[in-house]
Amino acid sequence: MSQPAAYVITRSRLAEWVGQLLKQAQVIAPRTVHGGDTAYDVVEDPSQVAWDYSSSINPLKRFLFPQTEELLRWRRPGSNGLQLEPTYDETDRIFLAVRPCDVSGVLFLDRVFSREPEDIYYMTRRQHSALVSLTCGEPGEDCFCVCADAGPFLESGYDLQLTKLSDDYLVEVGTEKGRSLIAPAEHLFAGAPDELIRARRDIEKDVDDRFEEHKAYFAAALRKVTFDRVPDELWDGMADRCLECGGCSFVCPTCTCFLVADWPEGENGHRERLWDSCLYSCYTLEASGHNPRAQRRDRVKARFFHKLSYQFAKELEAHGCVGCGRCITACLGSNDMPTVTARIRRGAI
Amino acid sequence: MPHVLTTCPYCGCGCGLYLQVEGHKLLGTTASTGHPVGQGRLCAKGWHAHELAASPGRLRRPLIRRGSSLEEASWDQALSLVAERFLAAKNQAGVGVLGSARATNEENYLLAKLARSAIGTNNVDFSARLDALPGLFDLPKYRHLSLCGAGLDDIDAADLVFLWQSDPVEEHPAAAARVLDAAERGIPVIAVAARAGQLAEVAEIRLAPGPGSELQLAAGLLHVALAKAEPPEGDSLAAMVANCTPDQTEVATGVPASDVIRAGEALAAAGKPLVIYTRVASLGPQGADTLMALSAFGKAAGAEDSWCPLLWLSSYCNFQGARDMGVVPYFLAGYQPVSEEATRAKFAEAWGAPLPSEAGQPSWEMLGRVGALFVMGDDPVSSLPDVGATREALSDIDFLVVQDIFLTPTAEAADVVLPGASFAEKDGTFTSTDRRVQRVRRASDPPGEARQDWEILCDLSRRLGRPMEYDSPSKVMDEIAKLAPIYSEISYQRLDEEWGVRWSLDGAVAADRADFGSRDDEEGPASVSRPAAPAVDDEYPFVLVGDQSLGAWAADKFVVNAVGIRRQQGADRRGQLPELWMSRADCQERGLREGSRVRVRSRTGEVEATVHVSDAVRAGVIALPAVMREAAAVVLPAATDPETGVPVLRPVAVSVEEA
C-alpha cells in the first residue's frame, strides 16, 4: 500500500507528537521568550511551542550558521608539529513550526554553502536537521514574502509542511526524512482526505489575496541595480541613513558573511568564525591599507547590488531576500528592503 | 532558557537584547522587538556584546604585584593582602574607593556601603562621573539641571531637535535612530557642532560655532527667539542676552547672522523643543553656563514647560546608576546628603555601623592624596582629562587594588588585580541615561577563577570586620529599595514582569529651578559675550578641538575585546597615530593629503598624527580624538573650570606641520 502524501492531526494531539520528537532530537520552535517577543529557540517541553505566533525575532540561520562558531582547535604536542582538531556539530535538530520565509532562507543558505568548496561546518549541521514548515494564514505587519516567492506556502523544500485548518493541521510530506518524523507517532495521524487538500488550496488562495497589501515591488529595482542605473545621490541619501549597525545582515535569513579569528591560549588555541557585515568599514579593508569601499555609500550600494542584481540571482536561483521583513524592524535608519526598492523605483529618497 | 534577556553593557541608552546561549557558551545576540528602548534595533556594539564577555582577553585569576610584574595568586592570598593593607591605610594615609559606570547598581551600592561602613570614608566616587556635566548635578549650584532630564521618548514627542555638540550616531545610535525617524517625519533638526557629524546631513540647519563659542551661540539663539516672544519689560533672561544680537553672535561664533536668525526663529516657533547633548558639550569650556542657557530654550520657545528638556546621553551603561547608588562623595544612595544627620542615622542603623559625616573627595582630588585606593570597574587613566598627572598620582599610591574584567591601563599599575564577572555572567540592574532601571541577567559563567563582583565585595567586607550577608543581588536590591526612596518601587519581581521601570524625578532632587537669566553675579552677562576660544596667531594658526566622541571606542577595552565592534568602528583601519581631522581648504593650502603624517604643536607639547581630510570641520579648525589621551594630552593641557572646580578639556591654538 502506498503511503499518503498528506496527513491530518488534530490540534489536541500536537503536544503528544512534539513529545515524541523531543525523544528523537533537539527541537527548535517558536517560543515566547519575554514580554511577547517570540524567538526560535530550543524547547524542552511541548507546551513551550508558540503555535499561533506571527513571526520570530531571529531567523533560523543562528542554529545552522551561528553568530560565533568554533571551527577547530589546535595543539602543539611537542617541539614540532601541530595537531588540528575540527569541531563539527552533529547534534540532530528538528526545526518545528518554522514560517515558510525562514525555510526559504535555509534553502538559500543551502545553495550558498553547498557550492564548491562545500562549507563542511554548515553542511554537517544541515544534514543533521529536519525542517517542519508552518504555513501562514495571516500576513504579519512587515511581511512581503509573496514578492520574494518565499511564502506564505511552499511548493517544496520542506521535510513536512503544516497548515492550520480550523481544528486540524494538514501535514504535507515533502521528503522521506519528513515521513520519519511521523513514523514513531503514526497513531496520532490520519491520512488526509481529498477535501482537506482542497481546503488547503482554498486557504492558500485566500491568504495570497490578503498579502496583496504587503508588497515590495522588486522588478524595477532589480533592473536598475543590475544595470547600475541608480543615481549616486540616492546612494548618498541612503548612506546618510545607515548607522552601520550591521543589524540588516544579522537578521537577514540569507546573509552569510563571516570573518575568521584565531584565539591562541599558550601553545594551544582555537579558531572561530564570527558574523560580519558588509556595512562595516573594515569589511573590505585590504592588507595594504587600501579600502575599495571606504565610503559608506559604496558599502550600502554593494549590499543592495548583492541582494538584488541579476548576476547574483542567476547564480543562487533567487534574490537575496525572502520577504521576512526583519530588516524593517532592525534598521536604525530606514534602509530596509521595501523602502530601498521603493526609493530606487521612484528615483528619490 | 537559551535566550536570556539582558541589558546592553555599552552606552547609557539601555537597549534590551537577548544573549543566545548553548550550554554555558555564548553564541550570539538578538535584539528584543518588544523592548521599549531599542524596539528591535541594536547598534554594532549591542549586536556584538556577547563577544565582549567571551573575549580571550578576560582576566581569569587574581594577580599580585611582585616587583615589576603581576603574578597569579589565590583568592585567599589576594583578599588577605587587600584587607591587611586597607586596615592599615585606613588609620594612616587615608583610603579612597572608586566605583563604576559599568558595574551594576547592586555592586556599586555594596562598594559604597563597604567604603562607608567597613572603611569609614566618604572618599567614594567614580572617575567616569566626570565624563559629564551631570556629574556637576551633584554640586548644589547645578542640581536643578537634573530636573531637565529628558528621556529617549521625548525625541519622539519633540517638534524641534537640537543636537548640541553631539552626534548620537557616534556613541548613541539608539538615540540617533529616533532623531532620524523624527527627521523623516519632517521635524526640524538643528545640528550644532564644530565638527559636523552624520546627522548633520539630514539636519535642516547646520551651525558650526568656533570651538569655545558655544555659549555665545546659545545666547544668540535666545536673543532672536525672545525678540519674537516679546517678553515683559525687565525680564531677566532677555536682559542677560540683550547684547547678543545676530551680528554680535556672528562675530563671537563665526556663524552667519542669517543662520542665527533662522535657527532662533525655528526655536521661537517650536512648542516642544528638545536639546540632546553628550560629554562633548559638558566637558567643554563654559559647559555649565551653556547648559543653563540651553535649559532656557523652553522659555524662549514659549513652550508649556518653560524648561527645555535636556537629554543627556551617557557613554556608559550605568553612569546614572552609579550616581543613584551613592558612588558620589557627597551622597548616600538616592541623593541623600551625607551631611544630614537623620540620613546618616537611617543608613547607620541599616548597615550596623557608624558613618562618616565629612564629605569625601572627588576622584580627581582623591588620587593624589590617599594611601590606598580600591578601584572596581573604573579606569581613571582613561577617564580623567590629564592622563600624565593621573598616571603619576596612581604610581604615588602605596597600595592600589583594581577589580575588573580586563587589564585596563589603571589595572596595569595595580598591586593587586581581582578578576570580576562581565555583564553576561551576573544578575543585577543597570539604570539607563533616562533613569530606566533594568535587569541584567546571568547567561554564562565567569572565566577561570573570576568571581561575581558582589561576592568579592562581601568577602572583602567580612575580612575588614564588617560582614555583609546576601543570598543574591535581588536581596541587595531589596535593601536599596528600603533605603533609597527613588528606588522604593523597584524589585526584581517587578522588573521581570515589565521592561524595566523609570524612576521619577518628582521630589527626588531637592533644588530650586535657578534661571539662567537670574544669575546673581555680575559676571553673568559678561561671560555670555566672551567666548572661551583660544587666541590664534601666525605661530599657532589652528584651533584644536579634543573631541571625546571621535573614535571614542577605539581605545576602550570594551571595544578592543570585541572583534565585530572593532571592525565596525574602523579600529583595525587606523594605525598607532591619532587621526587629525582637517578641512579640505586647509589641506590644499598646506599640501597635505589623506594619511599625511603631521606634527601638531601647542604651547605645551607636540604630537604626531595622520591627516584625515574632511568636510566636517571648517577652515582653521582641526579635531583630534581626545580618547587617544596619551597622544592628545600633551597638546591639550588639562584645565580646571573656574566655575565648578572640575577638570575640563579646552580647545587650544596649535600649529600643524608635515612630519
PDB file of N, CA, C and O in Angstrom, chain A residues 33-34 37 40-41 57-58 62 67-68 93 239-242 244-245 247 250 259 263 274 276 280-283 296 329 331-332 334, chain B residues 2-3 5 18 20 22 27-30 32-34 40-42 44 47-48 50-51 56 177 184 198 201 496 499 563 567-568 570:
ATOM      1  N   VAL A  33       9.718  34.363  24.617  1.00  0.00           N
ATOM      2  CA  VAL A  33      10.886  34.482  25.485  1.00  0.00           C
ATOM      3  C   VAL A  33      10.752  35.564  26.541  1.00  0.00           C
ATOM      4  O   VAL A  33      11.208  35.430  27.653  1.00  0.00           O
ATOM      5  N   HIS A  34      10.155  36.695  26.238  1.00  0.00           N
ATOM      6  CA  HIS A  34       9.911  37.706  27.268  1.00  0.00           C
ATOM      7  C   HIS A  34       8.915  38.710  26.722  1.00  0.00           C
ATOM      8  O   HIS A  34       9.055  39.161  25.589  1.00  0.00           O
ATOM      9  N   ASP A  37       7.858  38.839  23.043  1.00  0.00           N
ATOM     10  CA  ASP A  37       8.823  38.514  21.991  1.00  0.00           C
ATOM     11  C   ASP A  37       8.780  37.010  21.720  1.00  0.00           C
ATOM     12  O   ASP A  37       8.752  36.203  22.657  1.00  0.00           O
ATOM     13  N   TYR A  40      12.769  31.744  17.697  1.00  0.00           N
ATOM     14  CA  TYR A  40      13.080  30.328  17.507  1.00  0.00           C
ATOM     15  C   TYR A  40      14.077  29.966  18.590  1.00  0.00           C
ATOM     16  O   TYR A  40      15.120  30.615  18.729  1.00  0.00           O
ATOM     17  N   ASP A  41      13.742  28.950  19.340  1.00  0.00           N
ATOM     18  CA  ASP A  41      14.575  28.634  20.488  1.00  0.00           C
ATOM     19  C   ASP A  41      14.432  27.147  20.793  1.00  0.00           C
ATOM     20  O   ASP A  41      13.478  26.503  20.340  1.00  0.00           O
ATOM     21  N   ILE A  57      11.701  36.746  16.165  1.00  0.00           N
ATOM     22  CA  ILE A  57      12.648  37.864  16.101  1.00  0.00           C
ATOM     23  C   ILE A  57      13.956  37.454  15.433  1.00  0.00           C
ATOM     24  O   ILE A  57      14.699  38.296  14.963  1.00  0.00           O
ATOM     25  N   ASN A  58      14.255  36.168  15.403  1.00  0.00           N
ATOM     26  CA  ASN A  58      15.519  35.702  14.816  1.00  0.00           C
ATOM     27  C   ASN A  58      15.245  34.730  13.680  1.00  0.00           C
ATOM     28  O   ASN A  58      14.272  33.982  13.720  1.00  0.00           O
ATOM     29  N   ARG A  62      20.732  31.240  12.817  1.00  0.00           N
ATOM     30  CA  ARG A  62      21.503  31.209  14.062  1.00  0.00           C
ATOM     31  C   ARG A  62      21.833  29.788  14.514  1.00  0.00           C
ATOM     32  O   ARG A  62      22.785  29.583  15.257  1.00  0.00           O
ATOM     33  N   GLN A  67      26.259  32.829  15.131  1.00  0.00           N
ATOM     34  CA  GLN A  67      26.946  34.117  15.113  1.00  0.00           C
ATOM     35  C   GLN A  67      28.414  33.955  15.513  1.00  0.00           C
ATOM     36  O   GLN A  67      29.285  34.647  14.994  1.00  0.00           O
ATOM     37  N   THR A  68      28.671  33.054  16.461  1.00  0.00           N
ATOM     38  CA  THR A  68      30.037  32.720  16.843  1.00  0.00           C
ATOM     39  C   THR A  68      30.145  31.203  16.792  1.00  0.00           C
ATOM     40  O   THR A  68      29.366  30.521  17.447  1.00  0.00           O
ATOM     41  N   ARG A  93      18.791  17.979  14.950  1.00  0.00           N
ATOM     42  CA  ARG A  93      17.857  19.072  15.274  1.00  0.00           C
ATOM     43  C   ARG A  93      16.615  18.990  14.395  1.00  0.00           C
ATOM     44  O   ARG A  93      16.706  18.734  13.194  1.00  0.00           O
ATOM     45  N   ALA A 239      23.110  56.346   2.443  1.00  0.00           N
ATOM     46  CA  ALA A 239      24.280  56.278   3.325  1.00  0.00           C
ATOM     47  C   ALA A 239      24.078  57.173   4.547  1.00  0.00           C
ATOM     48  O   ALA A 239      24.477  56.818   5.661  1.00  0.00           O
ATOM     49  N   ASP A 240      23.427  58.333   4.337  1.00  0.00           N
ATOM     50  CA  ASP A 240      23.144  59.212   5.480  1.00  0.00           C
ATOM     51  C   ASP A 240      22.239  58.519   6.485  1.00  0.00           C
ATOM     52  O   ASP A 240      22.228  58.867   7.666  1.00  0.00           O
ATOM     53  N   ARG A 241      21.471  57.563   6.022  1.00  0.00           N
ATOM     54  CA  ARG A 241      20.511  56.876   6.889  1.00  0.00           C
ATOM     55  C   ARG A 241      20.989  55.508   7.339  1.00  0.00           C
ATOM     56  O   ARG A 241      20.219  54.701   7.833  1.00  0.00           O
ATOM     57  N   CYS A 242      22.265  55.240   7.134  1.00  0.00           N
ATOM     58  CA  CYS A 242      22.833  53.963   7.597  1.00  0.00           C
ATOM     59  C   CYS A 242      23.747  54.241   8.775  1.00  0.00           C
ATOM     60  O   CYS A 242      24.693  55.020   8.657  1.00  0.00           O
ATOM     61  N   GLU A 244      25.461  51.889  10.284  1.00  0.00           N
ATOM     62  CA  GLU A 244      26.486  50.835  10.292  1.00  0.00           C
ATOM     63  C   GLU A 244      26.372  49.903  11.494  1.00  0.00           C
ATOM     64  O   GLU A 244      27.365  49.524  12.083  1.00  0.00           O
ATOM     65  N   CYS A 245      25.147  49.532  11.846  1.00  0.00           N
ATOM     66  CA  CYS A 245      24.985  48.631  12.985  1.00  0.00           C
ATOM     67  C   CYS A 245      25.219  47.187  12.562  1.00  0.00           C
ATOM     68  O   CYS A 245      25.575  46.341  13.378  1.00  0.00           O
ATOM     69  N   GLY A 247      22.843  45.323  11.673  1.00  0.00           N
ATOM     70  CA  GLY A 247      21.613  44.605  12.018  1.00  0.00           C
ATOM     71  C   GLY A 247      20.946  43.952  10.822  1.00  0.00           C
ATOM     72  O   GLY A 247      20.453  42.822  10.902  1.00  0.00           O
ATOM     73  N   PHE A 250      22.500  40.727  10.140  1.00  0.00           N
ATOM     74  CA  PHE A 250      22.361  39.711  11.185  1.00  0.00           C
ATOM     75  C   PHE A 250      20.948  39.130  11.254  1.00  0.00           C
ATOM     76  O   PHE A 250      20.770  37.965  11.584  1.00  0.00           O
ATOM     77  N   LEU A 259      33.849  36.424   9.327  1.00  0.00           N
ATOM     78  CA  LEU A 259      35.294  36.589   9.384  1.00  0.00           C
ATOM     79  C   LEU A 259      35.822  35.472  10.273  1.00  0.00           C
ATOM     80  O   LEU A 259      35.056  34.815  10.988  1.00  0.00           O
ATOM     81  N   TRP A 263      42.305  32.346  18.291  1.00  0.00           N
ATOM     82  CA  TRP A 263      42.494  32.719  19.696  1.00  0.00           C
ATOM     83  C   TRP A 263      43.531  31.807  20.329  1.00  0.00           C
ATOM     84  O   TRP A 263      43.203  30.727  20.791  1.00  0.00           O
ATOM     85  N   LEU A 274      33.001  34.384  12.958  1.00  0.00           N
ATOM     86  CA  LEU A 274      32.032  35.301  13.536  1.00  0.00           C
ATOM     87  C   LEU A 274      31.308  36.013  12.396  1.00  0.00           C
ATOM     88  O   LEU A 274      31.917  36.316  11.375  1.00  0.00           O
ATOM     89  N   ASP A 276      29.944  38.736  10.077  1.00  0.00           N
ATOM     90  CA  ASP A 276      30.480  40.030   9.685  1.00  0.00           C
ATOM     91  C   ASP A 276      29.376  40.760   8.923  1.00  0.00           C
ATOM     92  O   ASP A 276      28.375  40.147   8.533  1.00  0.00           O
ATOM     93  N   TYR A 280      30.274  47.340   7.563  1.00  0.00           N
ATOM     94  CA  TYR A 280      31.356  47.753   8.463  1.00  0.00           C
ATOM     95  C   TYR A 280      32.536  48.283   7.656  1.00  0.00           C
ATOM     96  O   TYR A 280      32.888  47.738   6.605  1.00  0.00           O
ATOM     97  N   SER A 281      33.165  49.302   8.200  1.00  0.00           N
ATOM     98  CA  SER A 281      34.191  49.999   7.415  1.00  0.00           C
ATOM     99  C   SER A 281      35.404  49.114   7.144  1.00  0.00           C
ATOM    100  O   SER A 281      36.134  49.342   6.195  1.00  0.00           O
ATOM    101  N   CYS A 282      35.631  48.109   7.965  1.00  0.00           N
ATOM    102  CA  CYS A 282      36.799  47.256   7.735  1.00  0.00           C
ATOM    103  C   CYS A 282      36.478  46.027   6.876  1.00  0.00           C
ATOM    104  O   CYS A 282      37.352  45.186   6.644  1.00  0.00           O
ATOM    105  N   TYR A 283      35.233  45.943   6.416  1.00  0.00           N
ATOM    106  CA  TYR A 283      34.807  44.724   5.719  1.00  0.00           C
ATOM    107  C   TYR A 283      35.672  44.416   4.502  1.00  0.00           C
ATOM    108  O   TYR A 283      36.061  43.275   4.262  1.00  0.00           O
ATOM    109  N   ARG A 296      30.819  54.983   3.053  1.00  0.00           N
ATOM    110  CA  ARG A 296      29.613  54.241   3.451  1.00  0.00           C
ATOM    111  C   ARG A 296      28.674  54.059   2.259  1.00  0.00           C
ATOM    112  O   ARG A 296      28.047  53.025   2.091  1.00  0.00           O
ATOM    113  N   THR A 329      12.328  46.153  10.953  1.00  0.00           N
ATOM    114  CA  THR A 329      12.430  46.375  12.397  1.00  0.00           C
ATOM    115  C   THR A 329      13.860  46.719  12.795  1.00  0.00           C
ATOM    116  O   THR A 329      14.090  47.614  13.598  1.00  0.00           O
ATOM    117  N   CYS A 331      16.589  47.927  11.173  1.00  0.00           N
ATOM    118  CA  CYS A 331      17.397  49.043  10.658  1.00  0.00           C
ATOM    119  C   CYS A 331      17.261  50.277  11.547  1.00  0.00           C
ATOM    120  O   CYS A 331      16.156  50.747  11.810  1.00  0.00           O
ATOM    121  N   LEU A 332      18.399  50.798  11.996  1.00  0.00           N
ATOM    122  CA  LEU A 332      18.389  52.020  12.814  1.00  0.00           C
ATOM    123  C   LEU A 332      18.013  53.230  11.968  1.00  0.00           C
ATOM    124  O   LEU A 332      17.570  54.248  12.475  1.00  0.00           O
ATOM    125  N   SER A 334      16.532  53.790   7.762  1.00  0.00           N
ATOM    126  CA  SER A 334      15.327  53.330   7.058  1.00  0.00           C
ATOM    127  C   SER A 334      15.741  52.633   5.766  1.00  0.00           C
ATOM    128  O   SER A 334      15.085  52.786   4.750  1.00  0.00           O
TER     129      SER A 334
ATOM    130  N   PRO B   2      17.675  29.229  26.717  1.00  0.00           N
ATOM    131  CA  PRO B   2      18.805  29.612  25.877  1.00  0.00           C
ATOM    132  C   PRO B   2      18.810  31.084  25.449  1.00  0.00           C
ATOM    133  O   PRO B   2      19.849  31.612  25.146  1.00  0.00           O
ATOM    134  N   HIS B   3      17.647  31.730  25.361  1.00  0.00           N
ATOM    135  CA  HIS B   3      17.633  33.160  25.062  1.00  0.00           C
ATOM    136  C   HIS B   3      17.442  33.920  26.365  1.00  0.00           C
ATOM    137  O   HIS B   3      16.369  33.881  26.954  1.00  0.00           O
ATOM    138  N   LEU B   5      17.240  37.411  28.303  1.00  0.00           N
ATOM    139  CA  LEU B   5      17.065  38.861  28.115  1.00  0.00           C
ATOM    140  C   LEU B   5      17.972  39.602  29.082  1.00  0.00           C
ATOM    141  O   LEU B   5      17.996  39.307  30.277  1.00  0.00           O
ATOM    142  N   TYR B  18      18.844  39.902  23.751  1.00  0.00           N
ATOM    143  CA  TYR B  18      18.888  38.524  24.218  1.00  0.00           C
ATOM    144  C   TYR B  18      20.271  37.959  23.950  1.00  0.00           C
ATOM    145  O   TYR B  18      20.813  38.140  22.856  1.00  0.00           O
ATOM    146  N   GLN B  20      22.144  34.594  23.233  1.00  0.00           N
ATOM    147  CA  GLN B  20      21.840  33.227  22.826  1.00  0.00           C
ATOM    148  C   GLN B  20      22.915  32.319  23.417  1.00  0.00           C
ATOM    149  O   GLN B  20      24.114  32.543  23.207  1.00  0.00           O
ATOM    150  N   GLU B  22      24.351  28.331  24.457  1.00  0.00           N
ATOM    151  CA  GLU B  22      24.274  26.879  24.290  1.00  0.00           C
ATOM    152  C   GLU B  22      25.171  26.279  25.358  1.00  0.00           C
ATOM    153  O   GLU B  22      26.374  26.530  25.349  1.00  0.00           O
ATOM    154  N   LEU B  27      26.662  32.271  22.220  1.00  0.00           N
ATOM    155  CA  LEU B  27      26.731  32.128  20.762  1.00  0.00           C
ATOM    156  C   LEU B  27      26.452  33.428  20.025  1.00  0.00           C
ATOM    157  O   LEU B  27      26.955  33.656  18.933  1.00  0.00           O
ATOM    158  N   GLY B  28      25.607  34.272  20.602  1.00  0.00           N
ATOM    159  CA  GLY B  28      25.253  35.468  19.855  1.00  0.00           C
ATOM    160  C   GLY B  28      24.284  36.367  20.595  1.00  0.00           C
ATOM    161  O   GLY B  28      23.931  36.118  21.750  1.00  0.00           O
ATOM    162  N   THR B  29      23.866  37.399  19.879  1.00  0.00           N
ATOM    163  CA  THR B  29      22.995  38.421  20.437  1.00  0.00           C
ATOM    164  C   THR B  29      21.826  38.661  19.485  1.00  0.00           C
ATOM    165  O   THR B  29      22.024  38.689  18.274  1.00  0.00           O
ATOM    166  N   THR B  30      20.632  38.831  20.033  1.00  0.00           N
ATOM    167  CA  THR B  30      19.458  39.158  19.229  1.00  0.00           C
ATOM    168  C   THR B  30      18.771  40.360  19.861  1.00  0.00           C
ATOM    169  O   THR B  30      18.683  40.446  21.080  1.00  0.00           O
ATOM    170  N   SER B  32      15.734  42.674  21.104  1.00  0.00           N
ATOM    171  CA  SER B  32      14.373  42.429  21.577  1.00  0.00           C
ATOM    172  C   SER B  32      13.418  43.378  20.866  1.00  0.00           C
ATOM    173  O   SER B  32      13.583  44.591  20.922  1.00  0.00           O
ATOM    174  N   THR B  33      12.431  42.800  20.199  1.00  0.00           N
ATOM    175  CA  THR B  33      11.488  43.607  19.432  1.00  0.00           C
ATOM    176  C   THR B  33      10.524  44.366  20.348  1.00  0.00           C
ATOM    177  O   THR B  33      10.158  45.501  20.091  1.00  0.00           O
ATOM    178  N   GLY B  34      10.160  43.728  21.443  1.00  0.00           N
ATOM    179  CA  GLY B  34       9.191  44.356  22.338  1.00  0.00           C
ATOM    180  C   GLY B  34       9.809  45.389  23.258  1.00  0.00           C
ATOM    181  O   GLY B  34       9.093  46.148  23.914  1.00  0.00           O
ATOM    182  N   GLY B  40      13.598  46.497  18.879  1.00  0.00           N
ATOM    183  CA  GLY B  40      14.052  45.557  17.848  1.00  0.00           C
ATOM    184  C   GLY B  40      15.310  46.003  17.138  1.00  0.00           C
ATOM    185  O   GLY B  40      15.746  45.363  16.188  1.00  0.00           O
ATOM    186  N   ARG B  41      15.869  47.122  17.584  1.00  0.00           N
ATOM    187  CA  ARG B  41      17.073  47.623  16.931  1.00  0.00           C
ATOM    188  C   ARG B  41      18.237  47.610  17.919  1.00  0.00           C
ATOM    189  O   ARG B  41      18.053  47.813  19.117  1.00  0.00           O
ATOM    190  N   LEU B  42      19.423  47.392  17.409  1.00  0.00           N
ATOM    191  CA  LEU B  42      20.642  47.496  18.203  1.00  0.00           C
ATOM    192  C   LEU B  42      21.687  48.177  17.338  1.00  0.00           C
ATOM    193  O   LEU B  42      21.610  48.126  16.115  1.00  0.00           O
ATOM    194  N   ALA B  44      25.984  48.435  16.463  1.00  0.00           N
ATOM    195  CA  ALA B  44      27.023  47.410  16.327  1.00  0.00           C
ATOM    196  C   ALA B  44      27.515  46.924  17.686  1.00  0.00           C
ATOM    197  O   ALA B  44      27.822  45.756  17.867  1.00  0.00           O
ATOM    198  N   TRP B  47      24.995  44.394  18.938  1.00  0.00           N
ATOM    199  CA  TRP B  47      25.000  43.147  18.165  1.00  0.00           C
ATOM    200  C   TRP B  47      26.217  42.276  18.482  1.00  0.00           C
ATOM    201  O   TRP B  47      26.210  41.078  18.202  1.00  0.00           O
ATOM    202  N   HIS B  48      27.271  42.878  19.011  1.00  0.00           N
ATOM    203  CA  HIS B  48      28.479  42.092  19.298  1.00  0.00           C
ATOM    204  C   HIS B  48      28.764  42.000  20.797  1.00  0.00           C
ATOM    205  O   HIS B  48      29.877  41.651  21.185  1.00  0.00           O
ATOM    206  N   HIS B  50      28.058  39.971  23.066  1.00  0.00           N
ATOM    207  CA  HIS B  50      28.482  38.670  23.600  1.00  0.00           C
ATOM    208  C   HIS B  50      29.980  38.434  23.400  1.00  0.00           C
ATOM    209  O   HIS B  50      30.607  37.727  24.169  1.00  0.00           O
ATOM    210  N   GLU B  51      30.549  39.078  22.371  1.00  0.00           N
ATOM    211  CA  GLU B  51      31.980  38.880  22.114  1.00  0.00           C
ATOM    212  C   GLU B  51      32.819  39.453  23.246  1.00  0.00           C
ATOM    213  O   GLU B  51      33.905  38.964  23.549  1.00  0.00           O
ATOM    214  N   PRO B  56      38.951  36.274  24.849  1.00  0.00           N
ATOM    215  CA  PRO B  56      40.087  35.604  25.498  1.00  0.00           C
ATOM    216  C   PRO B  56      40.928  36.588  26.305  1.00  0.00           C
ATOM    217  O   PRO B  56      41.787  36.170  27.070  1.00  0.00           O
ATOM    218  N   ALA B 177      18.782  56.881  15.922  1.00  0.00           N
ATOM    219  CA  ALA B 177      17.715  56.272  15.126  1.00  0.00           C
ATOM    220  C   ALA B 177      16.413  57.048  15.312  1.00  0.00           C
ATOM    221  O   ALA B 177      15.660  57.276  14.372  1.00  0.00           O
ATOM    222  N   GLU B 184      12.600  62.165   9.324  1.00  0.00           N
ATOM    223  CA  GLU B 184      11.762  61.610   8.245  1.00  0.00           C
ATOM    224  C   GLU B 184      10.320  62.096   8.365  1.00  0.00           C
ATOM    225  O   GLU B 184       9.615  62.230   7.376  1.00  0.00           O
ATOM    226  N   GLN B 198      27.274  62.758  11.258  1.00  0.00           N
ATOM    227  CA  GLN B 198      26.458  62.177  10.182  1.00  0.00           C
ATOM    228  C   GLN B 198      25.045  62.758  10.141  1.00  0.00           C
ATOM    229  O   GLN B 198      24.486  62.963   9.081  1.00  0.00           O
ATOM    230  N   GLU B 201      23.790  65.707   8.014  1.00  0.00           N
ATOM    231  CA  GLU B 201      23.345  65.504   6.628  1.00  0.00           C
ATOM    232  C   GLU B 201      21.827  65.569   6.494  1.00  0.00           C
ATOM    233  O   GLU B 201      21.316  65.890   5.428  1.00  0.00           O
ATOM    234  N   ASP B 496      11.119  41.971  36.340  1.00  0.00           N
ATOM    235  CA  ASP B 496      10.932  40.783  35.498  1.00  0.00           C
ATOM    236  C   ASP B 496       9.609  40.837  34.740  1.00  0.00           C
ATOM    237  O   ASP B 496       9.486  40.326  33.637  1.00  0.00           O
ATOM    238  N   TRP B 499       9.336  45.880  31.320  1.00  0.00           N
ATOM    239  CA  TRP B 499      10.587  46.154  30.598  1.00  0.00           C
ATOM    240  C   TRP B 499      11.375  47.189  31.377  1.00  0.00           C
ATOM    241  O   TRP B 499      11.736  48.239  30.866  1.00  0.00           O
ATOM    242  N   VAL B 563      35.623  41.769  18.506  1.00  0.00           N
ATOM    243  CA  VAL B 563      36.115  41.842  17.123  1.00  0.00           C
ATOM    244  C   VAL B 563      35.156  42.618  16.222  1.00  0.00           C
ATOM    245  O   VAL B 563      35.559  43.479  15.445  1.00  0.00           O
ATOM    246  N   ARG B 567      35.732  46.134  14.035  1.00  0.00           N
ATOM    247  CA  ARG B 567      35.614  46.237  12.578  1.00  0.00           C
ATOM    248  C   ARG B 567      34.662  47.346  12.173  1.00  0.00           C
ATOM    249  O   ARG B 567      34.910  48.080  11.229  1.00  0.00           O
ATOM    250  N   GLN B 568      33.574  47.455  12.904  1.00  0.00           N
ATOM    251  CA  GLN B 568      32.616  48.485  12.547  1.00  0.00           C
ATOM    252  C   GLN B 568      33.206  49.871  12.800  1.00  0.00           C
ATOM    253  O   GLN B 568      33.051  50.772  12.013  1.00  0.00           O
ATOM    254  N   GLY B 570      36.150  50.723  12.675  1.00  0.00           N
ATOM    255  CA  GLY B 570      37.304  51.034  11.844  1.00  0.00           C
ATOM    256  C   GLY B 570      38.599  51.042  12.646  1.00  0.00           C
ATOM    257  O   GLY B 570      39.616  51.564  12.214  1.00  0.00           O
TER     258      GLY B 570
END
